Every structure is written in C-alpha cells, then in structure tokens.
Coordinates of C-alpha atoms in Angstrom, one line a residue:
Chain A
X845 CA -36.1 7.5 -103.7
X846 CA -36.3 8.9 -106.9
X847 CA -37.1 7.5 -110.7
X848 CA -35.2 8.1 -113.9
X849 CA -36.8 10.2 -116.8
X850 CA -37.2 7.3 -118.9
X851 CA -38.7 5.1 -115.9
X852 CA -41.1 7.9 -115.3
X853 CA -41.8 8.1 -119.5
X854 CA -42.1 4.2 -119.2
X855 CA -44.3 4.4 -116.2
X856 CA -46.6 7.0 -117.4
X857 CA -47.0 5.9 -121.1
X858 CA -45.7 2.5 -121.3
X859 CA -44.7 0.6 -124.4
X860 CA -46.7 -2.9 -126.2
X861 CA -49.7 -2.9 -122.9
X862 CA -52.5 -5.1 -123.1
X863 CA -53.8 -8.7 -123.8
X864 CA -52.8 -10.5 -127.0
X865 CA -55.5 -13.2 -128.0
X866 CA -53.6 -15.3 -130.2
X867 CA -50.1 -15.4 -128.4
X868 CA -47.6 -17.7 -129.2
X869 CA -46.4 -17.7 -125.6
X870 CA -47.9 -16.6 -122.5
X871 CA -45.4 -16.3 -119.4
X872 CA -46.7 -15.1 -115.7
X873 CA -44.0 -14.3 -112.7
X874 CA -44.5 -13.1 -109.3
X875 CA -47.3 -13.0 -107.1
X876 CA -50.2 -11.1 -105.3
X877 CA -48.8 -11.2 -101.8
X878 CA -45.3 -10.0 -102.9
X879 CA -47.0 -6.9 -104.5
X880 CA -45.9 -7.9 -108.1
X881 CA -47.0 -9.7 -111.3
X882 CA -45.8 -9.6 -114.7
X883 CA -47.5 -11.2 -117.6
X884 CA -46.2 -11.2 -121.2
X885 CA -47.2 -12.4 -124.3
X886 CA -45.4 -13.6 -127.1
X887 CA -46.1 -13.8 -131.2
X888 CA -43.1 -15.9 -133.0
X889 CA -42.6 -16.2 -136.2
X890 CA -39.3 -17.8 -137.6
X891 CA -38.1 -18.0 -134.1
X892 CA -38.0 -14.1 -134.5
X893 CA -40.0 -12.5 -131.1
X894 CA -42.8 -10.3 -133.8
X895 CA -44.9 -9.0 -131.0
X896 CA -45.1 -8.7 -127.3
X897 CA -47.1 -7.2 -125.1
X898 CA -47.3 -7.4 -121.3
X899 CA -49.5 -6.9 -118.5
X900 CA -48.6 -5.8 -114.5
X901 CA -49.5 -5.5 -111.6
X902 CA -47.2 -3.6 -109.4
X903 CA -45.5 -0.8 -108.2
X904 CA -43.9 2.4 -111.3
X905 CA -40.8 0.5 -111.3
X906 CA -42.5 -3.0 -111.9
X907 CA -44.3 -1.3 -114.9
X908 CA -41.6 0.4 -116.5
X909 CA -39.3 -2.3 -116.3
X910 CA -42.0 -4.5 -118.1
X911 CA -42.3 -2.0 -120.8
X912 CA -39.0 -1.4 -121.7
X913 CA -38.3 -5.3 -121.4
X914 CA -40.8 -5.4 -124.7
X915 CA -38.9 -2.6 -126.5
X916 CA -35.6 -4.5 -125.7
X917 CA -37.0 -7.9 -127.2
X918 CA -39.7 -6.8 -130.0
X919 CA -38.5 -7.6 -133.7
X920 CA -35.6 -9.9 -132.3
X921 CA -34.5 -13.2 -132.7
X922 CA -35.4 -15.7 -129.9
X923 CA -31.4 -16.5 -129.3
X924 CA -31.3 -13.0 -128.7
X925 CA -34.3 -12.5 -126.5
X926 CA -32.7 -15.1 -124.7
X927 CA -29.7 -13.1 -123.3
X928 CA -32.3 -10.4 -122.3
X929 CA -30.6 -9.9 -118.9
X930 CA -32.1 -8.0 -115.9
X931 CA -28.9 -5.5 -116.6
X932 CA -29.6 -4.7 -119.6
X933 CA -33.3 -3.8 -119.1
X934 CA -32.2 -1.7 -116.0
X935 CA -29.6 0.0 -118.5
X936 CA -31.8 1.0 -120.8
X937 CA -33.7 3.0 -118.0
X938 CA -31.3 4.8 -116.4
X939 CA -30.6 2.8 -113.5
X940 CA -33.8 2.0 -111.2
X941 CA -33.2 2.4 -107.2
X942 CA -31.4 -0.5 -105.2
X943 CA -35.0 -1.6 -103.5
X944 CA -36.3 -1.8 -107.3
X945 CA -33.9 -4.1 -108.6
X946 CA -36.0 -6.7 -108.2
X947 CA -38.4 -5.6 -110.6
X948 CA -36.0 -5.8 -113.6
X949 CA -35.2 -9.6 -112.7
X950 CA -39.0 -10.2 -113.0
X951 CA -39.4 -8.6 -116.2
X952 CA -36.6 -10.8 -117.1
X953 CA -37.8 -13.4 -116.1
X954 CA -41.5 -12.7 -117.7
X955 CA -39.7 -13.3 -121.1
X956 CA -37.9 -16.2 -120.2
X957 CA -41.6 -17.5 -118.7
X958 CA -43.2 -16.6 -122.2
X959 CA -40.7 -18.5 -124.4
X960 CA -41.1 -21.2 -121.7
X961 CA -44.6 -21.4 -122.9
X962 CA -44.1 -21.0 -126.6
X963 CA -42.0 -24.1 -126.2
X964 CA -44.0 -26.1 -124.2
X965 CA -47.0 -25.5 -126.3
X966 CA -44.9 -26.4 -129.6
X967 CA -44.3 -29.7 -127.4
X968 CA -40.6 -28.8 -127.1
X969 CA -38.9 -29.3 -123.9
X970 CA -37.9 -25.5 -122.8
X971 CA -35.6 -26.3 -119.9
X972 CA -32.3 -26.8 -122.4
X973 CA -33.2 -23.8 -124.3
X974 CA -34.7 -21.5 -121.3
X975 CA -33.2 -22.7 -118.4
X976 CA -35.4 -23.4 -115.2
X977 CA -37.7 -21.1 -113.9
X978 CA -37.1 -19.8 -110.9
X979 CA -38.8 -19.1 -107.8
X980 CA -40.4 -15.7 -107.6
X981 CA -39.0 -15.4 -103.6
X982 CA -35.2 -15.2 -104.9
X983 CA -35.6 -12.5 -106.7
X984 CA -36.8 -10.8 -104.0
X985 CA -33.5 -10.2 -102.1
X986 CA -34.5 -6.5 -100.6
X987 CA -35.6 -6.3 -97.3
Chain B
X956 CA -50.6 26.9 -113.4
X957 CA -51.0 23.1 -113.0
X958 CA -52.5 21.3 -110.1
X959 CA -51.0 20.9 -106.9
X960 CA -52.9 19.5 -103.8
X961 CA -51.0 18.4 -100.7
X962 CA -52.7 15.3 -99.2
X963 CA -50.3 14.0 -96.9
X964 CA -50.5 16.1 -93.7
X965 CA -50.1 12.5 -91.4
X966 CA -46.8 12.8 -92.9
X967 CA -46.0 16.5 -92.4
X968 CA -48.1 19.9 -92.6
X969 CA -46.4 23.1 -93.8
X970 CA -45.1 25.4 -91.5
X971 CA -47.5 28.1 -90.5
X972 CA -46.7 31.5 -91.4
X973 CA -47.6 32.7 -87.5
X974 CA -45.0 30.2 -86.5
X975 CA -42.0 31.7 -88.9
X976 CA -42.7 35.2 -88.1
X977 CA -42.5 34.0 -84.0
X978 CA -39.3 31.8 -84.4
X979 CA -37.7 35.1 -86.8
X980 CA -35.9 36.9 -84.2
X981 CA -34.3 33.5 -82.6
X982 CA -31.9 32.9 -85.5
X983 CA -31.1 36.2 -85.6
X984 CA -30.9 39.0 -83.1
X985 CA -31.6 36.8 -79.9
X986 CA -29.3 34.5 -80.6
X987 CA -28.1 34.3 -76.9
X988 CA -28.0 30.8 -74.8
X989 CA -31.0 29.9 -72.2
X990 CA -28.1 29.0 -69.6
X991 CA -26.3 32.5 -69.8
X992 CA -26.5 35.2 -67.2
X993 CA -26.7 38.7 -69.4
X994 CA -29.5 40.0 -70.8
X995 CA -29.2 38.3 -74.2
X996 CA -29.0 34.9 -72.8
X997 CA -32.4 35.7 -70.3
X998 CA -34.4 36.7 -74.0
X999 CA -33.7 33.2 -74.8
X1000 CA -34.8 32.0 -71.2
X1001 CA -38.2 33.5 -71.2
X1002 CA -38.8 32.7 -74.9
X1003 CA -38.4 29.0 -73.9
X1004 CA -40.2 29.5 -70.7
X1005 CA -43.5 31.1 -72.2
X1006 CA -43.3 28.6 -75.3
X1007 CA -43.4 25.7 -71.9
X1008 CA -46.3 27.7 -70.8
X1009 CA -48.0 27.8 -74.1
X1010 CA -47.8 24.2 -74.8
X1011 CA -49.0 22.8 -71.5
X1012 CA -51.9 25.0 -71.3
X1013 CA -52.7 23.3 -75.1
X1014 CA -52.8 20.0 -73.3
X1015 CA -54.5 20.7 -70.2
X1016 CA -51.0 20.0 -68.2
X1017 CA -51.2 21.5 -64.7
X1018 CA -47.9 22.8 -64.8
X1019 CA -45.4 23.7 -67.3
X1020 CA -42.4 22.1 -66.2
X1021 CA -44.5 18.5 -67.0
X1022 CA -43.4 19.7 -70.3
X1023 CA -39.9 18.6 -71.6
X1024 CA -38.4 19.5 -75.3
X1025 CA -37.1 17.3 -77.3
X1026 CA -36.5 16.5 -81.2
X1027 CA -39.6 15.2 -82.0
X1028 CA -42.3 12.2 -81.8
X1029 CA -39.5 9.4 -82.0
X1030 CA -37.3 10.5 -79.4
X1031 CA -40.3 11.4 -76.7
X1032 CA -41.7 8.0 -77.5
X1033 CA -38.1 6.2 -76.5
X1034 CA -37.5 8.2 -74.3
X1035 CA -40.5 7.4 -72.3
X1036 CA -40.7 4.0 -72.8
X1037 CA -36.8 3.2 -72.2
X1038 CA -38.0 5.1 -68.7
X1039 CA -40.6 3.4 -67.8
X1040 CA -39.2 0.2 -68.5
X1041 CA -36.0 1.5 -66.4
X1042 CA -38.3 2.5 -63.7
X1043 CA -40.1 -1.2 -63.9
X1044 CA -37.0 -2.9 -64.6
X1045 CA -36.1 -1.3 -60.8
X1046 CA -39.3 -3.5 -59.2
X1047 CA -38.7 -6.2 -61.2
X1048 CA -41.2 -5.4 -63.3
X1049 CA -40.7 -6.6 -66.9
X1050 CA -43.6 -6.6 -68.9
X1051 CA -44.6 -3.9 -71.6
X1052 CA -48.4 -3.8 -73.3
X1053 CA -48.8 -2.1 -76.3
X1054 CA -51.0 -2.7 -79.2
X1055 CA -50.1 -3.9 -82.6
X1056 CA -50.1 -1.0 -85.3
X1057 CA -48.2 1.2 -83.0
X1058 CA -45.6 3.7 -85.1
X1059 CA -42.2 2.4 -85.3
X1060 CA -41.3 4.4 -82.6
X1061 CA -42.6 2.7 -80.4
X1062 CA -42.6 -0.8 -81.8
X1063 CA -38.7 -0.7 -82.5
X1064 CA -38.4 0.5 -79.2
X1065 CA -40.5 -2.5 -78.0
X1066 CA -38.1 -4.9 -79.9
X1067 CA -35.1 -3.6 -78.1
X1068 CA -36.3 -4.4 -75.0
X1069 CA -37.3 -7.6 -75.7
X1070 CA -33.2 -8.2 -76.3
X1071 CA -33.3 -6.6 -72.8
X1072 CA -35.2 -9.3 -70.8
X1073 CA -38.7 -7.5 -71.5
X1074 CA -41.5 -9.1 -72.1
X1075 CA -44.1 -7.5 -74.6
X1076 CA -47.9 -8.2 -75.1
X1077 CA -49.4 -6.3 -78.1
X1078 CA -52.6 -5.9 -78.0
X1079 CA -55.0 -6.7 -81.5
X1080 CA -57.0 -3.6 -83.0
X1081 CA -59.7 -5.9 -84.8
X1082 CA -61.1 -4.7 -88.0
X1083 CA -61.7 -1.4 -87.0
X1084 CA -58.7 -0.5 -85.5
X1085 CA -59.5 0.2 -82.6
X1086 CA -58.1 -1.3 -79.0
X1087 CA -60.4 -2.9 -76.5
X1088 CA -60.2 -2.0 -72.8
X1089 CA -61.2 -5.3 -71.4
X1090 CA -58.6 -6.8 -73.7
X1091 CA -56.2 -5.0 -72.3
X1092 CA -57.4 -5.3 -68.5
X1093 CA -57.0 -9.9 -69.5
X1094 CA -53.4 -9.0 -71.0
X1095 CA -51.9 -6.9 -67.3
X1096 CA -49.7 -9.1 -64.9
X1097 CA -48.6 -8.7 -61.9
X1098 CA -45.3 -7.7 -63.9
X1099 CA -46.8 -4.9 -66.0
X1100 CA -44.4 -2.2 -65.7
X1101 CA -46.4 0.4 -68.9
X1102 CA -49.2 0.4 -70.8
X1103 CA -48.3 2.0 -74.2
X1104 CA -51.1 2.9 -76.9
X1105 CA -51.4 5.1 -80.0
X1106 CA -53.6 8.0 -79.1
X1107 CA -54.8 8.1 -83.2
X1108 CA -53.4 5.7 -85.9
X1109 CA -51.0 7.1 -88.2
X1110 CA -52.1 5.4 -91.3
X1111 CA -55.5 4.9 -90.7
X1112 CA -56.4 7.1 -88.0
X1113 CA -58.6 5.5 -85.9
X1114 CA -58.9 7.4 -82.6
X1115 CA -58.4 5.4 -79.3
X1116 CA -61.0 5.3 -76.5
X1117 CA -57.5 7.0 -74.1
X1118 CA -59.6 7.3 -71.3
X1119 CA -60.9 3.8 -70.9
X1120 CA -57.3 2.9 -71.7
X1121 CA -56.0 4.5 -69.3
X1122 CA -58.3 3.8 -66.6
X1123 CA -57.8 0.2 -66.7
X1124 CA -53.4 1.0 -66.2
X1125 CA -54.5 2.5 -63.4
X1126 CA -56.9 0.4 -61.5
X1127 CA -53.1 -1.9 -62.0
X1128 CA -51.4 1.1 -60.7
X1129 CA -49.2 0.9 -64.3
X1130 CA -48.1 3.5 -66.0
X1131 CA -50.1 5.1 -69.3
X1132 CA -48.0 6.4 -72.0
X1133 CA -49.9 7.6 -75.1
X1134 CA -48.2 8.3 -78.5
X1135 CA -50.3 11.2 -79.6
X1136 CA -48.5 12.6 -82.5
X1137 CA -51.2 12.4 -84.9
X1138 CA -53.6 13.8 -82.1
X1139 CA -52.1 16.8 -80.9
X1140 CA -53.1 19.9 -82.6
X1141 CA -56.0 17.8 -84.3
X1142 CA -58.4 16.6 -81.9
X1143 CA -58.5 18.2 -78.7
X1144 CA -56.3 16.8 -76.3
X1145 CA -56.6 17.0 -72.3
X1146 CA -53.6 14.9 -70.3
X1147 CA -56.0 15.5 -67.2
X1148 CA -59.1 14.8 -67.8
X1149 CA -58.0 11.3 -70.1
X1150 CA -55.2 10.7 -67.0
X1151 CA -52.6 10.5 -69.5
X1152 CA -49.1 9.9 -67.5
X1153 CA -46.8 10.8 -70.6
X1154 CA -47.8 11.8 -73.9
X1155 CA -45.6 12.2 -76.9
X1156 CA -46.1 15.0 -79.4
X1157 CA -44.3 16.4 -82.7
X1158 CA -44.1 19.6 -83.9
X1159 CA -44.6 19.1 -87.7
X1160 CA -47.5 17.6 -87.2
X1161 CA -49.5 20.7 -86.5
X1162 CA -47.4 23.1 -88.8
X1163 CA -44.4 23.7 -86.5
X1164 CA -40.8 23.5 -87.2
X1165 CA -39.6 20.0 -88.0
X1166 CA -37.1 18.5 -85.7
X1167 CA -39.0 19.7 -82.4
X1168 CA -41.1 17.9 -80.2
X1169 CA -42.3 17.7 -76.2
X1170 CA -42.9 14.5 -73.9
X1171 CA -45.2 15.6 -71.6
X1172 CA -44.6 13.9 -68.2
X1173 CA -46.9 13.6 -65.1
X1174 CA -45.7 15.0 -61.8
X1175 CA -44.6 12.6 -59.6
X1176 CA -43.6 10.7 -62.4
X1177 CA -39.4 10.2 -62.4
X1178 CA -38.4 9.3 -65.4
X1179 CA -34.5 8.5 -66.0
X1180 CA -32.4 11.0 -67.8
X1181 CA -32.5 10.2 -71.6
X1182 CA -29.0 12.5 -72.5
X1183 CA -26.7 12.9 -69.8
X1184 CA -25.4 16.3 -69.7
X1185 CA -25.8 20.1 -68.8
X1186 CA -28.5 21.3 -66.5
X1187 CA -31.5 21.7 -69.6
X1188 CA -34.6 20.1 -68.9
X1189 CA -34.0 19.9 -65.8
X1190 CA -31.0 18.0 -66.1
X1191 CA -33.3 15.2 -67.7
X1192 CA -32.2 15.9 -71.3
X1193 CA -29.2 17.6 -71.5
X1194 CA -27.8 20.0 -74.5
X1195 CA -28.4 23.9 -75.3
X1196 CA -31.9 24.1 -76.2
X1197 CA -33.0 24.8 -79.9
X1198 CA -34.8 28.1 -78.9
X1199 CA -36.2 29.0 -82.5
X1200 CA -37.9 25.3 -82.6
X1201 CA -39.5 25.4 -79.2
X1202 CA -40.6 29.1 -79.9
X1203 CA -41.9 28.2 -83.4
X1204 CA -43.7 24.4 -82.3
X1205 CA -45.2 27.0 -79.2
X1206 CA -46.9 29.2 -81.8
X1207 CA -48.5 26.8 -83.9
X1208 CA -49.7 24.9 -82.0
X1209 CA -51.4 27.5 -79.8
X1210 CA -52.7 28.7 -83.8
X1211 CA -53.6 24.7 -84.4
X1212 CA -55.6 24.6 -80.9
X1213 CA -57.6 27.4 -81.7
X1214 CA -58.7 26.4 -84.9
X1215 CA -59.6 22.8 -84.1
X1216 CA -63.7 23.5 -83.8
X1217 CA -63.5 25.1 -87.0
X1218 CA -61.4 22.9 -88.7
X1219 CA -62.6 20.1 -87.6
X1220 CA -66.4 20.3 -88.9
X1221 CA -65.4 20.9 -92.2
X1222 CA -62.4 18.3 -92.7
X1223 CA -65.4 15.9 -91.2
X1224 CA -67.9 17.1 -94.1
X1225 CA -64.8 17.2 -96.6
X1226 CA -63.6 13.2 -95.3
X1227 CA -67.0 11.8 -95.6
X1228 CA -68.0 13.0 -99.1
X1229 CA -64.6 11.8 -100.6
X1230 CA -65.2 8.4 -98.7
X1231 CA -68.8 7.9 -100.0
X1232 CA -67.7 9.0 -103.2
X1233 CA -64.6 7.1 -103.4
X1234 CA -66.6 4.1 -102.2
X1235 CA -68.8 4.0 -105.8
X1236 CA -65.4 2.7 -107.1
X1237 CA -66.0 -1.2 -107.7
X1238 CA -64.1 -3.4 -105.2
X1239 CA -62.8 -0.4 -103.2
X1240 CA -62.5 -0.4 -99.3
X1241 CA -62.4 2.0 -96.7
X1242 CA -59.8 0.9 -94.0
X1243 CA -60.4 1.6 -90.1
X1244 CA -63.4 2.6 -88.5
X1245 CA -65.8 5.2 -90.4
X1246 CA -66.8 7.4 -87.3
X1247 CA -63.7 7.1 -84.6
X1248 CA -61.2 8.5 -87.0
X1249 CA -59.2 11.9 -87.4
X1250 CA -61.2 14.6 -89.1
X1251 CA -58.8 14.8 -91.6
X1252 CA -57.8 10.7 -92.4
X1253 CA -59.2 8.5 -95.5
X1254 CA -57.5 5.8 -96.0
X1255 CA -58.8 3.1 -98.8
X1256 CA -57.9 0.1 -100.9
X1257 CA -58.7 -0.3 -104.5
X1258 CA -58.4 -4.0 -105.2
X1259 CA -56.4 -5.0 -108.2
X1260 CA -54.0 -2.2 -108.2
X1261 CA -50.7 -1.2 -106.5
X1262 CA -50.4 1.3 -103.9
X1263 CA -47.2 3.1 -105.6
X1264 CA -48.1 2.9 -109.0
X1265 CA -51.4 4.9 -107.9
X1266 CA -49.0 7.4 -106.1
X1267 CA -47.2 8.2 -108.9
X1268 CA -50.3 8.8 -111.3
X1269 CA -51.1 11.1 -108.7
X1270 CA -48.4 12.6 -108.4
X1271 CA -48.3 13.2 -112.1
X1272 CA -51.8 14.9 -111.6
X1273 CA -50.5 16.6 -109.2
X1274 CA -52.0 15.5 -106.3
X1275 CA -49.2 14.1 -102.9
X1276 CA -50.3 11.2 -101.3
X1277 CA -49.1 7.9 -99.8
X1278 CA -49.8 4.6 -98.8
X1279 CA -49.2 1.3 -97.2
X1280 CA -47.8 -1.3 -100.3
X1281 CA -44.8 -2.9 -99.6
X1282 CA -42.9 -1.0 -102.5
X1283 CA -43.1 2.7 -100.6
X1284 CA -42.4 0.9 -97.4
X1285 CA -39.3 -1.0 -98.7
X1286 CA -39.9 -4.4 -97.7
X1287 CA -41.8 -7.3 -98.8
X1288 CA -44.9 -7.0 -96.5
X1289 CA -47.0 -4.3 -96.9
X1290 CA -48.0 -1.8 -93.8
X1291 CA -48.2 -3.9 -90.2
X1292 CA -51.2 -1.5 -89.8
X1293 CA -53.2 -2.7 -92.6
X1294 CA -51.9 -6.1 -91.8
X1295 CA -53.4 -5.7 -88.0
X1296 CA -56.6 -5.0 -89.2
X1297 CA -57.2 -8.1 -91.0
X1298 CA -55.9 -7.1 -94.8
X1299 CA -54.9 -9.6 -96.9
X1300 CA -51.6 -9.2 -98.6
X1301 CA -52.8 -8.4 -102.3
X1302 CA -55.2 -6.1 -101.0
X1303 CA -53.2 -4.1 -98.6
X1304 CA -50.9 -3.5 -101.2
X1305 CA -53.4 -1.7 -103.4
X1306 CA -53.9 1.0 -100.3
X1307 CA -54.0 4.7 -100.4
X1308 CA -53.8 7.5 -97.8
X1309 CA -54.7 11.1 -97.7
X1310 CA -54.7 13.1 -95.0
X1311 CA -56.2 16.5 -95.2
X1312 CA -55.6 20.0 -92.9
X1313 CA -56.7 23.5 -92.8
X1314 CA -55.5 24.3 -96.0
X1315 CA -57.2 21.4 -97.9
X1316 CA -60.6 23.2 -99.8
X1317 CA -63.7 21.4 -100.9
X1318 CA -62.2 22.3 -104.6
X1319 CA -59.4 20.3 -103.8
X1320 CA -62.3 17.1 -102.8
X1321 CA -63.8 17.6 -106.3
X1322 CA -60.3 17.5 -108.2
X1323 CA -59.6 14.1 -106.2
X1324 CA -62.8 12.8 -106.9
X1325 CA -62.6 13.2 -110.3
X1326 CA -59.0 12.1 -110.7
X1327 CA -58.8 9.0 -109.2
X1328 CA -61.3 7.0 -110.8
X1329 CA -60.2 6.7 -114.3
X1330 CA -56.5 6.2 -112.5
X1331 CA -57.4 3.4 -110.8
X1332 CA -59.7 2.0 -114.0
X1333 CA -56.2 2.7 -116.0
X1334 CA -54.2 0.7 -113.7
X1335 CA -56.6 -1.9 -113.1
X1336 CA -56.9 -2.5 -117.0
X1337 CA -53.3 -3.8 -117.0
X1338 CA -53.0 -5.6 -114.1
X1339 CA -53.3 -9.6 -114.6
X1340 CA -54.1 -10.0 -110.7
X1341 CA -57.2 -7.0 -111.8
X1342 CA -58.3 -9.9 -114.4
X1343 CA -58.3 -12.4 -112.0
X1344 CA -60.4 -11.1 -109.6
X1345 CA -63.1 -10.1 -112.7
X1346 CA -62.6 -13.4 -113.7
X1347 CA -63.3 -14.9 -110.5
X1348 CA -66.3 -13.3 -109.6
X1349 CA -67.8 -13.1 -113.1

C-alpha cells in the first residue's frame, strides 16, 4: 500500500488543524474502537463556510482526507459545502488506496455533521437541508 | 545523508553478507540438479546435504534428515499441522490445542480444519502473553490429536515456557509442534532438550534468503506428504530443491547461532533503556511481559494516537517500524495479539512495534528516543479521542 504525494503533503503538514472556540458548528463522526474520529468545526457567516478547522484521530489517510476536506469547503457557500462528496475529496488527493476509502466518506461526513450542528444550534431542523446522519459502521465496508 | 534506522527485524532482517557470498556460486556455476548423476548435479547434492547438517546441529536435532526444506514459516507450520491432524484424524482423534495469538499460519490453518470436522481449543495468554501449562494440561481430551504453541510472539514477543509445554503433550502422549520462527536464530533453540516434536523455522528471520524455510520433524514421527511428487525430501515434499536458498538460510543461520550470546546482552541492555525511556511518555504502555520477551522486541501503546499515523511520522524521520492498528492490518479490529492480551480496542490501535538485530546501535536507541516523543505529542494534539481522555481524567 502506498500514499499519493499530496496525501503524504496532507498527512505531514495538514491544512486548518486545531480547536476553534467560537464555532458555529461542531460535527464529530466515527469512533474509538473503529480506529477513527473526525471532528470539524465550522465559522458561518452569510451562509458562506468562513473557517474550518478539524481535529483526528486516525490512521495518515484519515488525516489527510480531513485536511483537504477543509481546503475543499473553506470560503464557500453552504449549498456548496453541501455537495462536498467523498469523490471529490479523494480526487483532490490523488486517489487514496481501496482499504482507505473509508476515510474520505468520514471526512465527508464530518462536514455534513458540522452543518448539522450549525443548524441545530440556530434551532433549524437540519435533516431537510443535511440529510440524516449516518451510522459510522456503513462506511466501514473494508474488511 | 538523512536518517535511516531499520526497526522491524520481526518482519524481516537483511540478508547477511556471509550468506550471499555462500549462496554465489549456486546461481551460477553449480547450477546442476540435486537428483542428477554427473558430477555437477552431486555439487548440488552435497551443498544441500551439509546445509541439512548445518541446520540440525543449530537446533540440537539428532540427525539431519529430521530436517526437511521448504519455503518458509507458513508452509512448515501447515504442513505440520495438516499432518498431524491427518495422522489424528487416522485414530479418530480430532481435537487441535493451540493458543490464541498464534501467527496466521497457524490460526488459518486451524480454521480450515474446523470446516474439516476438527475441533480447536485455543488456549488464553493473559496479560502477559504468556501460556499456562496447567491450562493446557485442563484443555487435553481423550481426542487431542496436537498441541500447537508459538515458541515467541511475533508482535509482542513473549517467549513461551516450550518445555513445560511440551511436557504436559507428552504425559497425553500428543504431539508438540512449536512455531519458532521468531525464535530461531534469536534465542537459543534445542529440539532435544525442550522435546519439541516439530518445529517450524524461516529463513529471513535470521538474515537468510527469503522464501526458504525447514520443518524440523522428530524421528519416528510420520508425517503425510505435503507435495506429492519426485523423490526430494524424502519423497515427503516433492520438487527440485532451491539449492542457493538452503545453502544461503544454512550460512546464516550457523552466523546467527554464533552470535546469539553476544547479541543478545546488548539488544537486552539496548530493549530495556528504550522501554524505560519510552515509558516517561504520559499514558504509554508496554505490551507483553517485561522479562520473558525476545532480546530484541518492544512493543508499546501510546494512548490517544493511531498506530499508522505514528508509522508514517516515523517513516518521515526515517525510522521503519510497525504495529498492530487495524488500518496496517486491513480490517476493522486491530491485532488478535493485542486483543488476546486484554487491549481495549482504542488502545490497541495506538500500538507500536520495533524489533531490533545485530545491526541496530545504541545511537540508533538515542535517535528513537528522541524522535518519538514530540511525534506522539504532535499527533496527540490533534486527536479529539487524545482530548477526551485529558478531559476525562483531568
């Protein structure tokens, strides 16, 4: 199994890490005993995504796709964010091995988790907008 | 030039330079086959014969046609188990013991014959590791047809007490097979005095050619052919035989041998100070027993962190390592051998093995020691599950 370039650049110096105090939108996927989970925070403004940052635990793959998830929604409009799909982040990496392509649906889905919250918190009902969350086992489908 | 520090010799050593120079002259000019009559093909013959000779005498075999070649630690460990359970199956014995952090090897092979009408019993290795005669003397049945256990861990190399082991297959009059393919070459090894029946070896393990290995098998022991064919092996495992391999495993491991005294002492001194060092991490964990474990074998978790993700820092500092999380093993569970010692899941994905040899320094102790601690703070100071546990215990 071997990385990309730009999974190893987002692995080794990754984009937006780190807590943001006053997010807009916190969203949290995965879990411990799967070996993976993604947290991201949101800043809106104007429904326009201004900030994100993320934090991850998990394997290189799990990291870099979190990273360049931020790059891909940073500065954009939440309809936009919102088509963020698990493709698209892989895409922009250079392809990520078969086992790993789990890691792009979380990273996916830790946006779709934030904007979740940013909803929620604004006392909007997300599940129209967002869809429903899903369950961190399905996008486990290696095995 | 930058860094580079091999710390993975459980997974493979590099090929010692004695070994090349012996296996040289079998790839080219005596090329002949160990079957043939002339002159060239007998060159071949006595090669394989001495390099027979060699290797029993590193084991303590009494003779060396106890000694048969094959392609490495997997094969001798299914070859001897399908046997033996052949050989059981024939007295309508169908019950296997093994123990539960066994290599694949053996635990696939285990599976397999469960489809086959076996029964298994895998013995626990409790927090330490480590298996427990008396456990294993309550788990025999009047069906026990082979005892199979581990001689040393391959993740976190806690060596087994063989002899006890052993001992109690025997009072049963079962057979003891041991898979010693961390253990050969490394510790010192005596089929006789432990009263091993078969033992499984590999070649790369102790800086031989890959794709050799030997499954040493007691006399009197008559263990079904594994490839049917030609008259090699003494018609047990048919097919020309890889002369350069068996000539090049031969020479180091007679070289491995040698230096185990030596060696060993140091990679002791060199282990321990990277454990108690290592140890001063917060939350860290060593993983197995401290004092019955392979000189050369530290094996930790760092809670709050990943297994691969710490790989690949240290890759990128040039150090090669490995570990047990799910993501380098390709499934959703991390290792079954941290798992059988008592791990939870979160923290047995945060594992990390290195395994030192003769070419490992004390320099190469101070680089690691110095590199991994601000990895692991890096790591941990983006993980949310890392902020959790602070949290928690705060």
């Amino acid at each position: 199994m071997a990385y990309s370039e730009k999974v190893m650049d987002h692995f080794a110096n990754p984009r937006n890490v780190g807590e943001m105090p006053d997010a807009d939108g916190i969203g949290e996927v995965g879990n411990s005993r799967c070996g993976d989970i993604m947290k991201m925070y949101i800043k809106v403004e104007d429904d326009v995504i201004t900030d994100v940052s993320f934090k991850t635990f998990g394997c290189g793959a799990a990291i870099a796709t979190s990273s360049m998830a931020t790059e891909l929604v940073k500065g954009k409009p939440i309809s936009e964010a919102l088509k963020l799909t698990n493709k698209a982040v892989m895409e922009a990496l250079d392809g990520l091995p078969p086992v790993k392509v789990h890691c792009s649906v979380l990273a996916e889905q830790a946006i779709k988790a934030a904007l979740s919250d940013y909803y929620t918190k604004k006392g909007i009902d997300p599940e129209p907008i967002v869809g429903k969350a899903t369950d961190c086992d399905e996008c486990h489908f290696h095995n | 030039m930058s860094k580079f520090i091999y710390a993975d010799n459980a997974a493979t050593t590099s090929l010692s330079p004695a070994a090349f120079e012996a296996m040289k002259p079998y790839f080219s000019e005596f090329y002949g086959n160990a079957s043939s009559l002339y002159k060239l093909g007998g060159q071949s013959q006595k090669a394989v014969d001495n390099a027979r000779s060699v290797i029993a005498e590193c084991i303590n075999a009494d003779k060396p046609n106890t000694i048969f070649f094959v392609s490495g630690g997997s094969e001798a460990d299914n070859w001897a188990i399908k046997g033996a359970a052949e050989l059981g199956e024939r007295k309508n014995k169908k019950h296997i013991i093994s123990s539960k952090f066994e290599h694949h090897a053996v635990l696939h092979t285990l599976e397999y014959l469960e489809k086959h009408g076996f029964e298994v019993t895998l013995l626990d290795v409790h927090e330490n590791g480590i298996v427990r005669p008396d456990e294993l003397e309550k788990a025999i049945r009047e069906d026990t047809a082979l005892v199979t256990i581990m001689f040393a861990n391959n993740e976190i190399g806690t060596v087994q007490p063989i002899k006890e082991l052993a001992e109690v297959a025997h009072k049963h009059n079962i057979l003891f097979h041991t898979d010693a393919v961390q253990a050969v070459g490394n510790v010192p090894v005596d089929v006789q005095e432990l009263g091993i029946d078969m033992l499984s070896m590999s070649s790369h393990k102790f800086h031989g050619p890959k794709g050799m290995g030997a499954l040493y098998v007691r006399k009197g022991i008559k263990l079904p052919n594994l490839i049917h064919g030609g008259a090699q092996e003494r018609g047990l495992r048919a097919g020309t035989e890889n002369t350069p391999g068996i000539v090049g495993m031969a020479a180091a491991l007679k070289e491995a041998v040698e230096k185990i005294p030596e060696k060993n002492a140091r990679l002791e001194k060199m282990r321990d100070r990277l454990i108690e060092n290592l140890l001063q991490i917060d939350r860290s964990h060593i993983n197995g027993d401290r004092l019955h474990r392979l000189p050369g074998n530290v094996n930790m978790c760092f809670e709050g962190i990943e297994g691969e993700s710490l790989l690949l820092m240290l890759d990128l500092n040039g150090i090669c390592a490995s570990s047990g999380s799910a993501c380098t093993s390709g499934s959703l569970d991390p290792s079954h051998v941290l798992l059988s010692i008592g791990l939870p899941h979160e923290i047995a994905h945060g594992s990390l093995r290195l395994t030192f040899g003769d070419e490992n320094t004390e320099e190469d102790i101070d680089y690691i020691i110095k590199t991994i601690p601000p990895i692991v703070e890096r790591l941990r100071s983006m993980s949310p599950l890392w902020e959790k546990i602070v949290k928690e215990n705060s």
